[in-house]
Coordinates of C-alpha atoms and ligand atoms in Angstrom, one line a residue:
M12 CA 13.2 8.5 -7.4
G13 CA 12.0 11.4 -9.5
Q14 CA 8.9 12.9 -10.9
L15 CA 7.2 13.9 -14.1
I16 CA 7.0 17.6 -14.9
D17 CA 4.9 18.5 -18.0
G18 CA 5.0 14.8 -19.0
R19 CA 8.9 14.6 -18.9
W20 CA 10.8 12.6 -16.3
H21 CA 13.1 14.4 -13.8
R22 CA 15.5 12.4 -11.8
G23 CA 16.1 13.5 -8.3
A24 CA 14.9 13.0 -4.7
V25 CA 11.3 13.9 -4.1
D26 CA 10.8 11.7 -0.9
R27 CA 12.8 14.0 1.3
G28 CA 11.4 15.9 4.3
D29 CA 10.6 19.5 3.6
E30 CA 12.5 22.3 5.5
S31 CA 10.7 21.6 8.7
G32 CA 12.0 18.0 8.5
A33 CA 8.5 16.5 8.0
Y34 CA 7.6 14.1 5.2
R35 CA 4.3 14.6 3.4
R36 CA 2.6 12.3 0.9
S37 CA 1.2 14.0 -2.1
D38 CA -2.4 13.5 -3.2
S39 CA -3.3 11.0 -6.1
A40 CA -4.2 12.7 -9.4
F41 CA -6.4 10.2 -11.1
R42 CA -9.6 9.9 -9.3
A43 CA -12.3 8.4 -11.8
R44 CA -14.4 5.4 -10.8
V45 CA -15.3 2.2 -12.4
T46 CA -19.0 1.8 -11.9
A47 CA -21.2 -1.4 -12.2
D48 CA -23.9 0.6 -14.0
G49 CA -21.6 2.4 -16.3
S50 CA -22.7 5.7 -15.0
S51 CA -19.0 6.9 -15.0
D52 CA -17.1 6.7 -18.2
F53 CA -15.7 3.5 -17.0
P54 CA -18.1 0.6 -16.9
A55 CA -17.2 -2.6 -15.1
E56 CA -16.2 -5.2 -17.6
A57 CA -14.2 -8.4 -17.6
G58 CA -10.7 -8.2 -19.2
R59 CA -10.9 -4.3 -19.5
Y60 CA -8.9 -3.1 -16.5
H61 CA -5.2 -3.7 -15.6
L62 CA -3.7 -3.1 -12.2
I63 CA 0.0 -2.2 -11.8
V64 CA 1.4 -2.8 -8.3
S65 CA 4.6 -2.9 -6.4
P66 CA 4.5 -6.0 -4.2
A67 CA 6.6 -3.9 -1.7
C68 CA 4.2 -1.1 -1.5
P69 CA 1.6 -1.2 1.3
W70 CA -0.9 0.8 -0.7
S71 CA -0.6 -1.6 -3.6
H72 CA -0.9 -4.6 -1.3
R73 CA -4.4 -3.4 -0.2
T74 CA -5.4 -3.6 -3.9
M75 CA -3.7 -7.1 -4.4
L76 CA -5.7 -8.2 -1.3
L77 CA -9.1 -7.0 -2.4
R78 CA -8.6 -8.3 -6.0
M79 CA -7.8 -11.7 -4.5
L80 CA -10.5 -11.7 -1.8
K81 CA -13.1 -10.8 -4.3
R82 CA -11.8 -13.4 -6.9
L83 CA -11.1 -10.9 -9.5
E84 CA -7.9 -12.5 -10.7
G85 CA -9.5 -13.5 -14.1
V86 CA -11.4 -10.2 -14.4
V87 CA -8.7 -7.5 -13.6
S88 CA -5.2 -8.4 -14.9
M89 CA -2.3 -7.5 -12.8
N90 CA 1.5 -6.7 -13.3
A91 CA 4.2 -5.9 -10.9
V92 CA 7.1 -3.6 -11.0
E93 CA 10.7 -4.6 -9.9
P94 CA 11.7 -4.2 -6.3
L95 CA 14.2 -1.3 -6.7
M96 CA 12.8 2.3 -7.3
L97 CA 15.9 4.4 -8.2
E98 CA 16.4 7.2 -10.7
D99 CA 13.9 6.0 -13.2
G100 CA 11.2 5.4 -10.5
W101 CA 9.4 2.1 -10.7
T102 CA 10.4 -0.2 -13.6
F103 CA 9.2 -3.3 -15.3
A104 CA 11.6 -6.4 -15.8
E105 CA 9.9 -6.7 -19.3
P106 CA 7.7 -4.2 -21.0
D107 CA 4.3 -4.2 -19.4
P108 CA 2.2 -6.4 -21.6
V109 CA -0.8 -4.1 -21.6
T110 CA 0.7 -0.6 -21.8
G111 CA 4.1 -1.6 -23.4
A112 CA 5.8 0.6 -20.8
R113 CA 9.3 -0.2 -19.4
R114 CA 8.9 2.4 -16.7
L115 CA 5.9 3.4 -14.7
Y116 CA 6.3 7.1 -15.7
E117 CA 5.5 6.2 -19.2
V118 CA 2.2 4.9 -18.2
Y119 CA 1.4 8.2 -16.5
A120 CA 2.6 10.2 -19.5
A121 CA 0.5 8.0 -21.8
A122 CA -2.5 8.8 -19.7
R123 CA -1.9 12.5 -19.6
R124 CA 0.7 14.0 -21.9
D125 CA 1.5 17.0 -19.7
Y126 CA 1.2 15.2 -16.4
T127 CA 3.1 16.8 -13.4
G128 CA 3.6 14.7 -10.3
K129 CA 4.9 11.5 -9.0
A130 CA 4.5 8.3 -10.8
S131 CA 3.2 6.0 -7.9
V132 CA 1.7 2.6 -7.6
P133 CA -1.0 1.4 -7.5
V134 CA -2.4 2.3 -11.0
L135 CA -5.7 1.0 -12.4
W136 CA -5.3 1.3 -16.3
D137 CA -8.1 1.1 -18.8
R138 CA -7.2 -0.9 -21.9
Q139 CA -10.0 0.5 -23.9
R140 CA -9.5 4.3 -23.3
R141 CA -5.8 3.9 -22.8
T142 CA -5.7 6.0 -19.6
I143 CA -5.4 5.7 -15.9
V144 CA -8.7 5.4 -14.2
N145 CA -7.5 5.8 -10.7
N146 CA -4.2 5.9 -8.8
E147 CA -5.6 6.0 -5.3
S148 CA -5.6 2.7 -3.4
S149 CA -8.4 3.5 -1.0
E150 CA -10.7 4.1 -4.0
I151 CA -9.5 1.1 -6.1
I152 CA -10.3 -1.3 -3.2
R153 CA -13.8 0.1 -3.0
M154 CA -14.4 -0.5 -6.8
F155 CA -13.1 -4.1 -6.4
N156 CA -15.3 -4.6 -3.4
R157 CA -18.5 -3.5 -5.1
E158 CA -18.5 -2.6 -8.7
F159 CA -17.4 -5.9 -10.2
A160 CA -20.2 -8.0 -8.7
A161 CA -21.5 -9.2 -12.1
F162 CA -18.0 -10.8 -12.8
T163 CA -17.5 -12.7 -9.5
A164 CA -19.3 -15.3 -7.4
E165 CA -17.7 -13.9 -4.3
R166 CA -20.3 -12.0 -2.4
T167 CA -18.5 -11.0 0.8
D168 CA -18.9 -7.2 1.3
Y169 CA -15.8 -5.7 3.0
Y170 CA -17.4 -2.3 3.4
P171 CA -21.0 -3.2 4.4
A172 CA -23.3 -0.1 4.7
P173 CA -24.3 -0.6 8.4
L174 CA -20.6 -0.5 9.4
A175 CA -19.4 2.2 6.8
A176 CA -19.1 5.1 9.2
Q177 CA -17.2 3.0 11.8
I178 CA -14.9 1.7 9.0
D179 CA -14.3 5.1 7.8
A180 CA -13.4 6.3 11.3
I181 CA -11.0 3.4 12.0
N182 CA -9.5 3.8 8.5
E183 CA -8.8 7.5 9.0
R184 CA -7.0 6.8 12.3
V185 CA -5.0 3.9 11.2
Y186 CA -4.0 5.7 8.0
R187 CA -2.7 8.7 10.0
E188 CA -1.3 7.0 13.0
V189 CA -0.1 3.7 11.5
N190 CA 0.0 3.3 7.7
D191 CA 1.5 6.5 6.9
A192 CA 3.1 7.3 10.3
V193 CA 5.9 4.7 9.7
Y194 CA 6.9 6.6 6.6
R195 CA 6.7 9.9 8.6
A196 CA 9.1 8.4 11.1
G197 CA 11.3 6.9 8.6
F198 CA 11.7 9.9 6.3
A199 CA 11.9 12.6 9.1
T200 CA 15.1 14.7 8.8
R201 CA 14.8 16.2 12.4
Q202 CA 15.2 14.3 15.7
E203 CA 12.2 15.8 17.4
I204 CA 10.0 15.1 14.4
Y205 CA 11.1 11.4 14.3
E206 CA 10.6 11.0 18.0
R207 CA 7.1 12.6 17.9
E208 CA 6.1 10.3 15.1
V209 CA 7.4 7.1 16.7
T210 CA 5.9 8.0 20.0
Q211 CA 2.5 8.5 18.4
L212 CA 2.9 5.3 16.3
F213 CA 3.4 3.2 19.4
S214 CA 0.6 4.7 21.3
A215 CA -1.6 3.7 18.2
L216 CA -0.2 0.2 18.3
D217 CA -1.0 0.1 22.0
W218 CA -4.6 1.1 21.2
L219 CA -4.8 -1.5 18.4
E220 CA -3.3 -4.1 20.7
A221 CA -6.1 -3.3 23.4
H222 CA -8.8 -3.3 20.8
L223 CA -7.7 -6.6 19.2
D224 CA -7.3 -8.3 22.6
A225 CA -10.9 -7.8 23.2
H226 CA -12.3 -8.1 19.6
E227 CA -11.4 -10.4 16.8
C228 CA -11.7 -7.7 14.1
L229 CA -11.2 -3.9 14.0
V230 CA -15.0 -3.2 13.2
G231 CA -17.9 -5.5 13.9
N232 CA -17.6 -9.4 14.0
Q233 CA -16.4 -9.8 10.5
L234 CA -13.3 -9.0 8.4
T235 CA -13.8 -5.7 6.7
E236 CA -11.7 -3.3 4.7
A237 CA -10.4 -1.8 7.9
D238 CA -8.6 -5.1 8.7
W239 CA -7.2 -5.5 5.3
R240 CA -5.9 -1.9 5.3
L241 CA -4.1 -2.6 8.6
L242 CA -2.3 -5.9 7.5
P243 CA 0.1 -4.5 5.0
T244 CA 1.7 -2.3 7.5
L245 CA 1.9 -5.0 10.1
V246 CA 3.3 -7.7 7.8
R247 CA 6.1 -5.3 6.8
F248 CA 6.7 -4.0 10.4
D249 CA 9.3 -6.3 11.9
A250 CA 11.2 -6.8 8.6
V251 CA 11.3 -3.3 7.4
Y252 CA 9.8 -0.5 9.5
F253 CA 11.4 -1.6 12.7
G254 CA 15.0 -1.3 11.3
H255 CA 14.9 0.9 8.2
F256 CA 12.3 3.4 9.5
K257 CA 13.7 3.2 13.0
C258 CA 10.3 2.3 14.4
N259 CA 12.0 0.1 16.9
R260 CA 10.3 0.4 20.3
R261 CA 8.8 -3.1 20.0
H262 CA 8.2 -5.7 17.4
V263 CA 4.7 -6.6 16.2
Y264 CA 5.3 -10.1 17.4
Q265 CA 5.9 -8.8 20.8
Y266 CA 2.1 -7.6 20.9
P267 CA 0.2 -10.8 21.5
A268 CA -3.1 -9.6 20.0
L269 CA -1.5 -7.9 17.0
W270 CA 0.7 -10.9 16.3
R271 CA -2.4 -13.3 16.5
F272 CA -4.3 -10.9 14.2
V273 CA -1.5 -10.9 11.6
R274 CA -1.2 -14.7 11.7
R275 CA -5.0 -15.1 11.5
L276 CA -5.2 -12.8 8.4
Y277 CA -2.1 -14.5 6.8
A278 CA -3.8 -17.9 7.2
V279 CA -6.8 -16.8 5.1
P280 CA -6.4 -18.6 1.8
G281 CA -4.7 -16.5 -0.9
V282 CA -3.2 -14.0 1.5
A283 CA 0.2 -15.7 2.0
A284 CA 0.8 -15.5 -1.8
T285 CA 0.4 -11.7 -1.5
V286 CA 3.2 -11.4 1.0
D287 CA 7.0 -11.4 0.0
I288 CA 9.3 -10.4 2.9
D289 CA 12.5 -10.6 0.8
H290 CA 11.0 -8.4 -1.9
Y291 CA 10.0 -5.8 0.8
K292 CA 13.5 -5.8 2.2
R293 CA 15.2 -5.5 -1.2
H294 CA 12.8 -2.6 -2.1
Y295 CA 13.1 -0.5 1.1
Y296 CA 16.7 -1.1 2.0
G297 CA 17.8 -0.9 -1.6
S298 CA 15.8 2.1 -2.9
H299 CA 15.9 4.7 -0.1
R300 CA 19.4 5.7 -0.3
S301 CA 18.9 8.9 1.6
I302 CA 18.4 6.9 4.7
N303 CA 20.4 3.7 3.8
P304 CA 23.3 5.1 1.5
N305 CA 25.0 1.8 0.7
G306 CA 21.8 0.0 0.0
I307 CA 22.8 -3.0 2.2
V308 CA 19.9 -5.4 2.7
P309 CA 19.8 -7.0 6.2
V310 CA 19.8 -10.7 6.5
G311 CA 17.1 -11.0 9.2
P312 CA 14.9 -11.2 10.9
D313 CA 13.7 -14.8 10.6
I314 CA 10.0 -14.4 10.5
D315 CA 7.3 -17.0 10.1
F316 CA 3.7 -15.9 10.0
R317 CA 2.5 -19.4 10.1
A318 CA 4.3 -20.2 13.4
S319 CA 2.5 -19.8 16.7
K320 CA 5.7 -18.1 18.1
L321 CA 8.4 -16.4 16.2
Ligands
LIG13 N1 -2.3 7.6 -2.1 C1 -1.6 6.7 -2.8 C2 -0.2 6.5 -2.3 C3 0.6 5.6 -3.1 C4 2.1 5.7 -2.9 O1 2.6 6.6 -2.1 N2 2.9 4.8 -3.5 C5 4.4 4.9 -3.3 C6 4.9 3.5 -3.1 S1 4.6 2.9 -1.4 C7 5.0 5.2 -4.7 O2 4.7 4.7 -5.7 N3 5.8 6.4 -4.7 C8 6.4 6.7 -5.9 C9 7.4 7.9 -5.6 O3 7.6 8.2 -4.5 O4 7.9 8.4 -6.6 C10 -2.4 5.4 -2.6 O5 -2.7 5.0 -1.5 O6 -2.7 4.8 -3.7

């Protein structure tokens, strides 16, 4: 881990809790938009934008899912970093073919010479202007959903206007109480904070279980962005968050409706190829030495999202 200060990389832990023992995720710095009509400085074009992801990272996973679901594989290129994130941050096995970077922080420094902050994934890079358009996954998925319509035949709208307010409300709660909560539990450095986070997380899972017991999807009768933003946390849960982040009251497979939901989304064509449990385990257990000092990666659990039972 580390971060850029005035465009220079500094090694050292930045993912620690603060003095209160709580963990806070920093805001994303690059917030421009690709637009279909070119009204921003970044018009939608085929072959212009490049997505850099970590397959382990749940925020990256959202962008991988929307890129695949909207059939943008031939429109927006994609490259993945290596599983381990240590002193140099995220790194590439080979120089990234588009930016030439060996380390993700070089991409940030190329975009802004005096950049200060973390070098996080996902990143949406513009080949033409040689800069980062956006590094906030919630915004990248909205661009993939809507702005590239001229370059894909896939018409499914994952953020339909009539459901937008409900999707926003669910997203906000799922982000705070589930997606980010597992990290706050895992990186807490005080017992009472960890316990508070885990307690809240499992009440949120109880709420989702009750909702998905009665409904097929989180919002309306169709799969929306809200469902695809929940999946990355649920597919990582039993293999990583349960053990590594000590979110261990129950497994996802012990919640009948949540487990059905995960398997249903996993069965959607193209989704399974975005899921890589071994990669997740190597990343989390290998990278977060503050909570797993020897970097030992556990062997289990045996998990099969295609099975009707575990
Ligand atoms: N708000 C960002 C969060 C992204 C994020 O936190 N990514 C993590 C990986 S899961 C990261 O790259 N962290 C780099 C670091 O901690 O130095 C988004 O959703 O796009």
